[in-house]
Coordinates of C-alpha atoms in Angstrom, one line a residue:
X199 CA -12.8 -7.4 -30.2
X200 CA -12.0 -6.4 -26.6
X201 CA -13.3 -9.7 -25.4
X202 CA -10.9 -11.5 -27.7
X203 CA -8.0 -9.4 -26.5
X204 CA -8.7 -10.4 -22.9
X205 CA -9.5 -14.1 -23.7
X206 CA -6.4 -14.7 -25.8
X207 CA -4.1 -12.3 -24.0
X208 CA -3.4 -10.4 -27.2
X209 CA -2.6 -7.2 -25.3
X210 CA -1.2 -8.2 -21.9
X211 CA -1.3 -4.6 -20.6
X212 CA -5.1 -4.9 -20.5
X213 CA -4.5 -7.0 -17.4
X214 CA -1.7 -4.8 -16.1
X215 CA 1.4 -6.2 -17.8
X216 CA 2.4 -2.9 -19.3
X217 CA 6.0 -2.7 -20.5
X218 CA 6.2 1.1 -19.8
X219 CA 5.5 0.6 -16.1
X220 CA 8.5 -0.6 -14.0
X221 CA 8.2 -4.0 -12.4
X222 CA 7.7 -2.7 -8.9
X223 CA 5.0 -0.3 -10.1
X224 CA 2.8 -2.9 -11.8
X225 CA -0.2 -4.8 -10.7
X226 CA -0.6 -7.8 -13.0
X227 CA -3.5 -10.3 -13.1
X228 CA -1.9 -13.7 -14.1
X229 CA -3.2 -15.3 -17.3
X230 CA -3.8 -19.0 -17.5
X231 CA -5.6 -21.5 -19.8
X232 CA -9.2 -22.4 -19.0
X233 CA -10.6 -25.7 -17.8
X234 CA -12.5 -26.6 -20.9
X235 CA -15.2 -29.0 -19.5
X236 CA -16.3 -26.4 -16.9
X237 CA -16.0 -23.6 -19.4
X238 CA -18.5 -25.3 -21.7
X239 CA -20.9 -26.0 -18.8
X240 CA -20.5 -22.4 -17.6
X241 CA -21.2 -21.1 -21.1
X242 CA -24.4 -23.1 -21.4
X243 CA -25.5 -21.8 -18.0
X244 CA -25.0 -18.2 -19.0
X245 CA -27.0 -18.8 -22.2
X246 CA -29.8 -20.2 -20.1
X247 CA -29.6 -17.2 -17.7
X248 CA -29.8 -14.7 -20.6
X249 CA -32.7 -16.5 -22.2
X250 CA -34.5 -16.9 -18.8
X251 CA -33.9 -13.2 -18.0
X252 CA -35.9 -12.0 -20.9
X253 CA -38.8 -14.3 -19.9
X254 CA -38.6 -12.8 -16.4
X255 CA -38.5 -9.3 -17.8
X256 CA -41.7 -9.9 -19.7
X257 CA -43.4 -10.7 -16.4
X258 CA -44.5 -7.9 -14.1
X259 CA -44.0 -9.8 -10.9
X260 CA -41.2 -8.3 -8.8
X261 CA -40.9 -11.4 -6.6
X262 CA -40.1 -13.5 -9.6
X263 CA -37.4 -11.1 -10.7
X264 CA -35.8 -11.1 -7.2
X265 CA -35.9 -14.9 -6.8
X266 CA -34.5 -15.4 -10.3
X267 CA -31.6 -13.0 -10.1
X268 CA -30.7 -13.9 -6.5
X269 CA -30.6 -17.6 -7.2
X270 CA -28.8 -17.0 -10.5
X271 CA -26.2 -14.8 -8.9
X272 CA -25.3 -17.4 -6.3
X273 CA -25.4 -20.3 -8.9
X274 CA -23.2 -18.4 -11.4
X275 CA -20.7 -17.3 -8.7
X276 CA -20.3 -20.9 -7.5
X277 CA -20.2 -22.4 -11.0
X278 CA -17.6 -20.0 -12.3
X279 CA -15.4 -20.8 -9.4
X280 CA -15.2 -24.4 -10.8
X281 CA -13.2 -22.9 -13.7
X282 CA -10.3 -22.9 -11.2
X283 CA -11.2 -25.3 -8.3
X284 CA -14.1 -26.6 -6.4
X285 CA -16.1 -23.7 -5.0
X286 CA -15.8 -24.5 -1.3
X287 CA -12.1 -25.0 -1.5
X288 CA -11.6 -21.9 -3.6
X289 CA -13.6 -19.7 -1.3
X290 CA -11.8 -21.0 1.8
X291 CA -8.3 -20.7 0.4
X292 CA -8.9 -17.3 -1.2
X293 CA -9.8 -15.8 2.1
X294 CA -6.8 -17.4 3.7
X295 CA -4.3 -15.6 1.3
X296 CA -6.0 -12.2 0.9
X297 CA -6.8 -9.7 3.6
X298 CA -6.1 -12.0 6.6
X299 CA -9.3 -10.7 8.3
X300 CA -10.0 -14.4 9.2
X301 CA -6.7 -14.6 11.0
X302 CA -7.2 -11.6 13.2
X303 CA -8.9 -13.3 16.2
X304 CA -6.0 -15.6 17.2
X305 CA -3.7 -12.6 17.4
X306 CA -6.0 -10.6 19.7
X307 CA -4.8 -11.4 23.3
X308 CA -6.9 -8.6 24.9
X309 CA -9.7 -7.1 22.8
X310 CA -9.9 -3.8 24.7
X311 CA -6.1 -3.2 24.4
X312 CA -6.3 -4.1 20.7
X313 CA -9.0 -1.5 20.0
X314 CA -7.2 1.1 22.1
X315 CA -4.0 0.7 20.1
X316 CA -5.2 -0.4 16.7
X317 CA -2.1 1.1 14.8
X318 CA 0.2 -1.0 17.0
X319 CA -1.9 -4.1 16.3
X320 CA -1.7 -3.6 12.5
X321 CA 2.0 -3.1 12.8
X322 CA 2.2 -6.5 14.5
X323 CA 0.1 -8.1 11.8
X324 CA 2.4 -6.6 9.1
X325 CA 5.5 -8.0 10.9
X326 CA 3.9 -11.5 10.8
X327 CA 2.4 -11.5 7.3
X328 CA 4.7 -9.0 5.4
X329 CA 1.7 -8.0 3.4
X330 CA 0.5 -4.4 3.3
X331 CA -3.1 -5.2 2.6
X332 CA -6.3 -6.3 4.3
X333 CA -6.1 -5.8 8.1
X334 CA -2.9 -3.8 7.9
X335 CA -4.5 -1.0 6.0
X336 CA -8.0 -1.2 7.4
X337 CA -9.8 0.2 10.5
X338 CA -11.0 -2.2 13.1
X339 CA -14.5 -2.8 11.9
X340 CA -14.1 -6.2 10.3
X341 CA -11.9 -7.4 13.1
X342 CA -14.8 -6.5 15.5
X343 CA -17.2 -8.5 13.3
X344 CA -14.9 -11.6 13.3
X345 CA -14.1 -11.3 17.0
X346 CA -17.7 -11.0 18.0
X347 CA -18.7 -13.9 15.8
X348 CA -16.0 -16.1 17.2
X349 CA -16.9 -15.3 20.8
X350 CA -20.5 -16.3 20.1
X351 CA -19.5 -19.6 18.4
X352 CA -17.3 -20.3 21.4
X353 CA -20.5 -20.7 23.4
X354 CA -22.1 -22.9 20.7
X355 CA -19.6 -25.9 20.6
X356 CA -22.0 -28.2 18.8
X357 CA -22.5 -25.7 16.0
X358 CA -18.8 -24.6 15.7
X359 CA -17.6 -28.2 15.8
X360 CA -20.0 -29.3 13.0
X361 CA -19.4 -26.3 10.8
X362 CA -15.6 -26.3 11.3
X363 CA -15.3 -30.0 10.4
X364 CA -16.4 -29.2 6.9
X365 CA -13.6 -26.8 6.1
X366 CA -10.8 -27.7 8.5
X367 CA -9.4 -30.6 6.3
X368 CA -9.1 -28.3 3.3
X369 CA -6.3 -26.2 4.7
X370 CA -5.1 -28.4 7.5
X371 CA -1.5 -28.2 6.1
X372 CA -1.4 -24.5 7.1
X373 CA 0.1 -24.8 10.6
X374 CA -1.2 -21.4 11.7
X375 CA -4.7 -22.2 10.7
X376 CA -4.4 -25.8 12.1
X377 CA -4.0 -24.3 15.5
X378 CA -7.3 -22.5 15.4
X379 CA -10.2 -23.4 17.6
X380 CA -13.4 -24.8 16.2
X381 CA -15.0 -21.4 16.6
X382 CA -12.3 -19.7 14.7
X383 CA -12.6 -22.2 11.8
X384 CA -16.4 -21.8 11.9
X385 CA -16.0 -18.0 11.6
X386 CA -14.5 -18.4 8.1
X387 CA -18.1 -19.1 6.9
X388 CA -18.7 -15.3 7.2
X389 CA -16.7 -15.0 3.9
X390 CA -17.4 -18.5 2.5
X391 CA -21.0 -17.5 2.3
X392 CA -20.2 -14.2 0.6
X393 CA -21.9 -15.2 -2.7
X394 CA -25.2 -15.2 -0.8
X395 CA -24.4 -11.9 1.1
X396 CA -23.4 -10.1 -2.1
X397 CA -26.5 -11.4 -3.9
X398 CA -28.6 -9.3 -1.5
X399 CA -27.6 -6.2 -3.4
X400 CA -30.3 -6.8 -5.9
X401 CA -33.1 -5.5 -3.5
X402 CA -31.6 -2.0 -2.9
X403 CA -30.4 -1.9 -6.5
X404 CA -34.1 -2.2 -7.6
X405 CA -35.2 0.3 -5.0
X406 CA -32.7 2.9 -6.1
X407 CA -33.5 2.3 -9.7
X408 CA -37.2 3.0 -9.1
X409 CA -36.4 6.1 -7.0
X410 CA -34.2 7.8 -9.7
X411 CA -35.2 6.2 -13.0
X412 CA -38.2 4.0 -13.6
X413 CA -39.3 0.4 -13.1
X414 CA -38.1 -0.9 -16.5
X415 CA -34.6 0.5 -15.9
X416 CA -34.6 -0.9 -12.4
X417 CA -35.6 -4.3 -13.6
X418 CA -33.0 -4.4 -16.3
X419 CA -30.3 -3.2 -13.9
X420 CA -31.2 -6.1 -11.6
X421 CA -30.9 -8.6 -14.5
X422 CA -27.5 -7.1 -15.4
X423 CA -26.1 -7.4 -11.9
X424 CA -25.1 -11.1 -11.9
X425 CA -23.1 -10.5 -15.1
X426 CA -20.7 -8.0 -13.5
X427 CA -17.3 -9.9 -13.7
X428 CA -15.8 -8.4 -10.6
X429 CA -18.6 -9.7 -8.4
X430 CA -17.7 -13.2 -9.2
X431 CA -14.0 -12.9 -9.7
X432 CA -13.4 -11.3 -6.3
X433 CA -15.4 -13.7 -4.2
X434 CA -15.2 -14.0 -1.2
X435 CA -13.4 -10.7 -0.4
X436 CA -15.4 -8.1 1.4
X437 CA -15.1 -5.9 -1.7
X438 CA -18.1 -7.8 -3.2
X439 CA -20.4 -6.8 -0.4
X440 CA -19.3 -3.1 -0.4
X441 CA -21.7 -2.4 -3.4
X442 CA -24.5 -3.4 -1.0
X443 CA -23.3 -0.7 1.4
X444 CA -23.1 1.8 -1.5
X445 CA -26.7 1.0 -2.4
X446 CA -28.1 1.2 1.1
X447 CA -26.4 4.6 1.5
X448 CA -27.8 5.9 -1.8
X449 CA -31.3 4.6 -1.1
X450 CA -31.4 6.3 2.3
X451 CA -29.9 9.5 0.8
X452 CA -32.3 9.8 -2.1
X453 CA -35.3 8.9 0.2
X454 CA -34.2 11.8 2.4
X455 CA -33.8 14.2 -0.5
X456 CA -36.8 13.3 -2.6
X457 CA -39.3 13.0 0.3
X458 CA -37.7 15.5 2.7
X459 CA -36.8 12.9 5.4
X460 CA -33.9 14.2 7.5
X461 CA -33.7 10.9 9.4
X462 CA -33.0 9.0 6.2
X463 CA -30.1 11.4 5.3
X464 CA -28.6 10.7 8.8
X465 CA -29.0 7.0 8.2
X466 CA -27.2 7.4 4.8
X467 CA -24.3 9.0 6.7
X468 CA -24.4 6.3 9.4
X469 CA -24.2 3.6 6.7
X470 CA -21.2 5.2 5.2
X471 CA -19.6 5.6 8.7
X472 CA -20.0 1.8 9.1
X473 CA -18.5 1.2 5.7
X474 CA -15.5 3.4 6.3
X475 CA -15.0 1.7 9.7
X476 CA -14.7 -1.5 7.7
X477 CA -12.5 -0.2 5.0
X478 CA -11.0 3.2 4.1
X479 CA -11.5 2.6 0.4
X480 CA -15.1 3.6 0.8
X481 CA -14.2 7.2 1.6
X482 CA -15.0 8.3 -2.0
X483 CA -18.6 7.6 -1.3
X484 CA -18.6 10.6 0.9
X485 CA -17.6 12.7 -2.0
X486 CA -20.3 11.1 -4.2
X487 CA -22.9 11.8 -1.5
X488 CA -21.7 15.3 -0.9
X489 CA -21.9 16.2 -4.6
X490 CA -25.4 14.7 -4.8
X491 CA -26.6 16.8 -1.8
X492 CA -25.0 19.9 -3.3
X493 CA -26.4 19.3 -6.8
X494 CA -29.9 18.4 -5.6
X495 CA -30.3 21.5 -3.5
X496 CA -28.6 24.0 -5.8
X497 CA -30.0 22.7 -9.2
X498 CA -33.4 21.2 -8.4
X499 CA -35.1 22.3 -5.2
X500 CA -35.1 26.1 -5.5
X501 CA -33.0 28.9 -7.0
X502 CA -29.5 28.6 -5.6
X503 CA -29.3 32.1 -4.0
X504 CA -32.5 31.8 -2.0
X505 CA -32.1 31.5 1.7
X506 CA -34.3 28.4 2.0
X507 CA -32.1 26.5 -0.4
X508 CA -29.0 27.3 1.6
X509 CA -30.6 26.4 4.9
X510 CA -31.8 23.0 3.4
X511 CA -28.4 22.4 2.0
X512 CA -26.7 23.1 5.3
X513 CA -29.3 21.0 7.2
X514 CA -28.9 17.9 4.9
X515 CA -25.1 18.3 4.7
X516 CA -24.8 18.6 8.5
X517 CA -27.1 15.5 9.0
X518 CA -25.1 13.5 6.6
X519 CA -21.8 14.6 8.2
X520 CA -23.0 13.8 11.7
X521 CA -24.0 10.3 10.5
X522 CA -20.7 9.8 8.7
X523 CA -18.6 10.6 11.8
X524 CA -21.0 8.9 14.3
X525 CA -19.3 5.5 14.6
X526 CA -15.8 7.0 14.5
X527 CA -16.7 9.4 17.3
X528 CA -18.1 6.7 19.5
X529 CA -15.0 4.6 18.9
X530 CA -12.8 7.5 19.7
X531 CA -14.7 8.3 22.9
X532 CA -15.0 4.7 24.1
X533 CA -11.8 3.2 22.8
X534 CA -9.6 6.2 23.1
X535 CA -7.9 5.6 19.7
X536 CA -7.8 8.6 17.5
X537 CA -9.3 8.1 14.0
X538 CA -6.5 10.3 12.6
X539 CA -3.8 8.0 14.1
X540 CA -5.6 5.0 12.5
X541 CA -5.9 6.7 9.1
X542 CA -2.2 7.8 9.2
X543 CA -1.0 4.3 10.1
X544 CA -3.1 2.6 7.5
X545 CA -2.2 5.0 4.7
X546 CA 1.5 4.9 5.5
X547 CA 1.5 1.2 4.4
X548 CA -0.7 2.0 1.5
X549 CA 1.4 4.7 0.0
X550 CA 4.6 2.7 0.2
X551 CA 3.4 0.9 -3.0
X552 CA 5.1 2.4 -6.1
X553 CA 2.5 3.4 -8.7
X554 CA 3.8 5.9 -11.3
X555 CA 1.2 8.6 -11.5
X556 CA 0.8 9.2 -15.2
X557 CA 0.9 5.5 -16.2
X558 CA -1.8 4.7 -13.7
X559 CA -4.1 7.6 -14.8
X560 CA -4.9 5.1 -17.6
X561 CA -4.5 1.8 -15.8
X562 CA -6.7 2.6 -12.8
X563 CA -9.9 3.3 -14.8
X564 CA -9.0 0.5 -17.3
X565 CA -8.7 -2.0 -14.4
X566 CA -11.9 -0.9 -12.9
X567 CA -13.9 -1.1 -16.2
X568 CA -12.2 -4.5 -17.1
X569 CA -14.0 -6.0 -14.0
X570 CA -17.2 -4.1 -14.6
X571 CA -17.2 -5.5 -18.1
X572 CA -16.3 -3.7 -21.3
X573 CA -19.8 -4.0 -22.9
X574 CA -21.3 -2.4 -19.8
X575 CA -18.5 0.2 -19.7
X576 CA -19.3 1.3 -23.2
X577 CA -22.9 2.2 -22.2
X578 CA -21.6 3.9 -19.0
X579 CA -19.5 6.2 -21.2
X580 CA -22.5 6.8 -23.5
X581 CA -24.6 7.8 -20.6
X582 CA -21.9 10.1 -19.3
X583 CA -21.6 11.8 -22.7
X584 CA -25.4 12.3 -22.9
X585 CA -25.4 14.3 -19.7
X586 CA -25.0 17.7 -21.3
X587 CA -28.1 17.3 -23.5
X588 CA -30.7 16.6 -20.8
X589 CA -32.7 18.7 -18.4
X590 CA -31.9 18.9 -14.7
X591 CA -33.4 16.0 -13.0
X592 CA -32.5 13.9 -9.9
X593 CA -31.0 11.2 -12.2
X594 CA -28.9 13.8 -14.0
X595 CA -27.6 14.9 -10.6
X596 CA -26.9 11.3 -9.7
X597 CA -25.1 10.5 -12.9
X598 CA -23.1 13.8 -13.0
X599 CA -22.0 13.3 -9.4
X600 CA -20.8 9.8 -10.1
X601 CA -18.8 10.9 -13.2
X602 CA -17.3 13.8 -11.3
X603 CA -16.4 11.6 -8.3
X604 CA -14.6 9.1 -10.6
X605 CA -12.6 11.9 -12.3
X606 CA -11.5 13.3 -8.9
X607 CA -10.6 9.9 -7.7
X608 CA -8.5 9.1 -10.8
X609 CA -6.8 12.4 -10.9
X610 CA -6.0 12.4 -7.2
X611 CA -3.6 9.4 -7.7
X612 CA -4.7 8.0 -4.3
X613 CA -5.2 4.5 -5.6
X614 CA -2.4 1.9 -5.7
X615 CA -3.6 -0.5 -8.4
X616 CA -6.1 -3.4 -8.2
X617 CA -8.9 -0.9 -8.7
X618 CA -11.0 -3.6 -10.4
X619 CA -11.4 -4.9 -6.8
X620 CA -11.0 -1.8 -4.7
X621 CA -13.4 0.3 -6.7
X622 CA -16.0 -2.4 -7.0
X623 CA -18.3 -0.4 -4.7
X624 CA -19.0 1.9 -7.7
X625 CA -20.4 -1.1 -9.7
X626 CA -24.2 -0.4 -8.9
X627 CA -23.8 3.2 -10.1
X628 CA -22.3 2.0 -13.5
X629 CA -25.0 -0.7 -13.8
X630 CA -27.8 1.9 -13.4
X631 CA -26.2 4.3 -15.8
X632 CA -25.9 1.6 -18.5
X633 CA -29.4 0.3 -17.9
X634 CA -30.8 3.8 -18.4
X635 CA -29.4 3.7 -22.0
X636 CA -30.2 0.1 -22.7
X637 CA -33.8 0.3 -21.7
X638 CA -34.4 2.6 -24.6
X639 CA -32.9 0.3 -27.2
X640 CA -34.6 -2.4 -29.2
X641 CA -35.1 -5.8 -27.6
X642 CA -32.6 -7.3 -30.1
X643 CA -29.9 -4.8 -29.0
X644 CA -30.5 -5.6 -25.4
X645 CA -30.1 -9.3 -26.1
X646 CA -26.8 -8.7 -27.9
X647 CA -25.6 -6.6 -24.9
X648 CA -26.5 -9.3 -22.4
X649 CA -24.7 -12.0 -24.5
X650 CA -21.6 -9.8 -24.8
X651 CA -21.6 -9.0 -21.1
X652 CA -22.0 -12.7 -20.3
X653 CA -19.1 -13.5 -22.7
X654 CA -17.0 -10.9 -20.9
X655 CA -17.8 -12.5 -17.5
X656 CA -16.9 -15.9 -18.9
X657 CA -13.6 -14.8 -20.5
X658 CA -12.4 -13.1 -17.3
X659 CA -13.4 -15.9 -15.0
X660 CA -11.8 -18.5 -17.4
X661 CA -8.3 -17.0 -18.0
X662 CA -7.5 -14.5 -15.3
X663 CA -6.4 -15.4 -11.8
X664 CA -5.6 -13.6 -8.6
X665 CA -2.1 -12.4 -8.3
X666 CA -1.2 -15.0 -5.6
X667 CA -3.4 -17.8 -6.9
X668 CA -0.4 -20.2 -6.9
X669 CA -0.6 -20.3 -3.1
X670 CA -4.0 -22.1 -3.4
X671 CA -2.9 -25.7 -2.7
X672 CA -4.6 -28.7 -1.2
X673 CA -3.0 -30.9 1.5
X674 CA -1.5 -34.2 0.4
X675 CA -3.4 -37.5 0.7
X676 CA -0.9 -40.3 1.0
X677 CA -2.0 -43.9 0.3
X678 CA -3.2 -46.1 3.1
X679 CA -0.6 -48.5 4.5
X680 CA -1.0 -51.9 2.7
X681 CA 1.0 -54.1 5.1
X682 CA 1.9 -54.2 8.8
X683 CA 5.3 -52.7 9.8
X684 CA 8.3 -55.1 10.3
X685 CA 8.9 -53.7 13.7
X686 CA 5.6 -53.1 15.7
X687 CA 5.8 -50.4 18.4
X688 CA 2.2 -49.4 19.3
X689 CA 3.2 -46.2 21.2
X690 CA 0.3 -43.9 22.1
X691 CA 0.9 -40.1 21.7
X692 CA -1.6 -37.8 23.4
X693 CA -2.2 -34.2 24.3
X694 CA -5.6 -32.9 25.3
X695 CA -8.1 -34.6 23.1
X696 CA -5.6 -35.4 20.3
X697 CA -4.6 -39.0 20.1
X698 CA -2.0 -40.6 17.7
X699 CA -0.6 -44.1 17.5
X700 CA 2.9 -44.8 16.3
X701 CA 2.1 -48.3 14.9
X702 CA 5.6 -49.3 14.0
X703 CA 8.3 -49.0 11.4
X704 CA 10.4 -50.5 8.6
X705 CA 14.1 -49.7 8.4
X706 CA 16.6 -49.5 5.4
X707 CA 20.3 -48.7 5.8
X708 CA 22.8 -47.3 3.3
X709 CA 26.4 -46.1 3.8
X710 CA 25.4 -42.6 4.7
X711 CA 21.7 -42.7 5.5
X712 CA 19.1 -44.6 7.3
X713 CA 15.6 -44.7 5.8
X714 CA 12.7 -45.0 8.3
X715 CA 9.3 -46.0 7.1
X716 CA 7.1 -44.8 10.0
X717 CA 3.5 -46.2 10.3
X718 CA 1.1 -43.6 11.8
X719 CA -2.6 -43.7 12.7
X720 CA -4.6 -40.8 14.2
X721 CA -7.2 -42.1 16.7
X722 CA -9.1 -38.8 16.9
X723 CA -9.3 -35.7 14.7
X724 CA -6.2 -33.7 15.4
X725 CA -7.2 -30.1 16.2
X726 CA -3.8 -28.5 17.0
X727 CA -0.6 -27.9 15.0
X728 CA 2.2 -30.3 15.5
X729 CA 5.6 -31.1 14.0
X730 CA 7.6 -34.4 14.2
X731 CA 11.2 -34.4 15.5
X732 CA 13.9 -37.0 15.3
X733 CA 17.3 -36.9 17.1
X734 CA 20.0 -39.2 15.8
X735 CA 22.3 -40.7 18.5
X736 CA 25.6 -42.1 17.0
X737 CA 27.6 -44.9 18.8
X738 CA 29.8 -42.4 20.6
X739 CA 26.6 -40.6 21.8
X740 CA 27.9 -37.2 20.5
X741 CA 25.3 -34.4 20.1
X742 CA 23.7 -34.0 16.7
X743 CA 21.2 -31.6 15.4
X744 CA 17.6 -32.8 15.4
X745 CA 15.4 -33.1 12.3
X746 CA 12.0 -31.3 12.2
X747 CA 9.4 -32.2 9.6
X748 CA 5.9 -33.1 8.8
X749 CA 5.0 -35.8 6.2
X750 CA 4.8 -35.2 2.5
X751 CA 7.3 -32.3 2.5
X752 CA 5.3 -30.3 5.1
X753 CA 2.0 -30.8 3.3
X754 CA 0.5 -33.5 5.5
X755 CA 1.0 -32.6 9.2
X756 CA -0.8 -34.4 12.0
X757 CA -3.7 -31.9 11.7
X758 CA -4.5 -33.6 8.3
X759 CA -4.4 -37.2 9.5
X760 CA -7.8 -38.8 9.3
X761 CA -8.9 -40.8 12.4
X762 CA -8.6 -44.6 12.0
X763 CA -6.5 -44.4 8.8
X764 CA -2.9 -45.8 8.8
X765 CA -0.3 -44.4 6.4
X766 CA 3.4 -44.6 6.0
X767 CA 5.7 -41.6 6.3
X768 CA 9.2 -42.2 4.8
X769 CA 12.0 -40.2 6.4
X770 CA 15.6 -40.4 5.0
X771 CA 18.0 -39.6 7.9
X772 CA 21.4 -38.3 6.9
X773 CA 24.2 -39.8 9.0
X774 CA 27.0 -37.6 7.6
X775 CA 29.7 -38.2 5.0
X776 CA 31.7 -40.6 7.2
X777 CA 29.2 -42.0 9.7
X778 CA 30.5 -43.9 12.7
X779 CA 30.0 -47.7 12.3
X780 CA 28.0 -49.4 14.9
X781 CA 24.6 -49.2 16.5
X782 CA 22.7 -46.0 16.1
X783 CA 19.7 -44.9 18.1
X784 CA 16.9 -42.5 17.3
X785 CA 14.5 -40.5 19.5
X786 CA 11.1 -39.7 17.9
X787 CA 8.8 -37.1 19.4
X788 CA 5.8 -35.0 18.4
X789 CA 5.9 -31.3 19.4
X790 CA 3.4 -28.4 19.4
X791 CA 4.4 -26.4 16.3
X792 CA 4.5 -23.1 18.3
X793 CA 5.1 -23.8 22.0
X794 CA 7.2 -26.9 21.3
X795 CA 5.5 -28.7 24.1
X796 CA 5.8 -32.5 23.5
X797 CA 2.9 -34.9 23.3
X798 CA 3.0 -37.5 26.1
X799 CA 3.8 -41.0 25.0
X800 CA 2.7 -44.3 26.6
X801 CA 4.5 -47.4 25.1
X802 CA 3.2 -50.9 24.8
X803 CA 4.5 -51.7 28.3
X804 CA 2.5 -48.9 29.8
X805 CA 5.5 -46.7 30.5
X806 CA 5.1 -42.9 30.1
X807 CA 7.6 -40.5 28.5
X808 CA 7.8 -37.7 25.9
X809 CA 9.6 -39.7 23.1
X810 CA 9.9 -43.1 21.5
X811 CA 13.2 -44.7 21.2
X812 CA 14.1 -46.4 17.9
X813 CA 17.0 -48.9 17.5
X814 CA 19.6 -50.0 17.7
X815 CA 20.0 -49.7 13.9
X816 CA 23.4 -51.2 12.8
X817 CA 25.4 -49.1 10.4
X818 CA 28.4 -50.7 8.6

């Protein structure tokens, strides 16, 4: 029933459109109709995955399980993206409208100064983007990753040129992105490849499952993992890889606790330190780990009042704390920027969002469990309820700590909506909890669950969209010119390695306008952002305001023009309500979109200038 409610939008508040929450306090996932051909293909693929998964579960080979789930995860992620657009285009454009991590490097003029004043840098980004998300409310970790990757690619021009050529044409109409270097474009592949990075979570998920539960539970959890809706829906945001960090932290933590390995506990804290250095939303993992350490030592190892228990508890808590603060302390000492200043700056933007407390006590967990999947969430709740009837074991400490962490997080009111994405790092915990119940059910019941979970994944991927999905547009692709221009010009524009030929034009006149049909041909791939300008010069040579544009209503700038392909750009030039009769002249130029430096022009006679004269055009 819940799947039908989501698929047919029977209850819109399930996706955030709650009438009792004011408009500025909502977070709504837009609803749209599915693309039926891809929906059918996706449904067939999911059926094949469920059927194949049971064949794999009957085998005892771990390698087969890993290969099957890894490849299936990647395939399903890419295939379900087709429900909206082609996967490569969808991955690129999604990262260009959410987070702006990819756009950090061009804004960094001095890397050292940026790290020393990160709050000032995020303020600068906010002023440019007017979006209080992503970089603006994050520590510098991801910026460091992007910056380092770009600097490496700067020294590998053949690689960066080849890789950037694949994606550059897909968002060439974005003038900011069009001005990127090949290395900056190539760095977008960090997130474009996110389906592969996030699929790596299956290995530590299996390891954690075997540590705390048993092999059948771990194997079933791995099978369930590709069916978690949020892991596909939120590609390629970094949120889909944070579950991997959760799992690595928990594997180290439990290795340290179960096998008395202090070094592993430090590594668990270090992993969390790295995660928080990427994104402050991972801070609740510190609470989860703290509760696990506390519960394990006070409930399992020895009687809670004995001195040894307290010493072990203090040792492990201290080791984890040192690990958690390690990267931040190094950054503070080397960079000189206080972690407290960064947190204060980031949170000041975060808490500006209006989220009514009592309404979101319901909406925050609902949004999270929507993208975990309602069938899976049912078994998570079942496992939580069963806590009080079982003996004290490591898995009870694990489950109890997770449930308590979620309660504290919800009641704190610290979230600001979109918890389906932001709290996705909890997903492996919920998957293991559900698998622990499911493994004890009949095979038929497990089949029903996997089918329902697959249906939930399909429903969400089919009809829900990102809040700003309308911004995902392709550049225009005007038809190739079918005939030569009436007035050939053959003027050569150049700047750096960029070469453009103004082939010629056709002219039409009307009482108040002149229509210019401009024939253009790029001679090389254009790797900088340019705009076209035209100045009208009336018979009395009075000053008039210039026109600035790019073809196809700003959706086909020179950075989109394909080398060797001639097309026609039609420009209607207004002359005013009562234009002066006589011969009009026009000055055409191509300028850098940001510095306004003109391209150099060499005309057919070999003369050099920075503009092309058009006319005279006689106006009656």
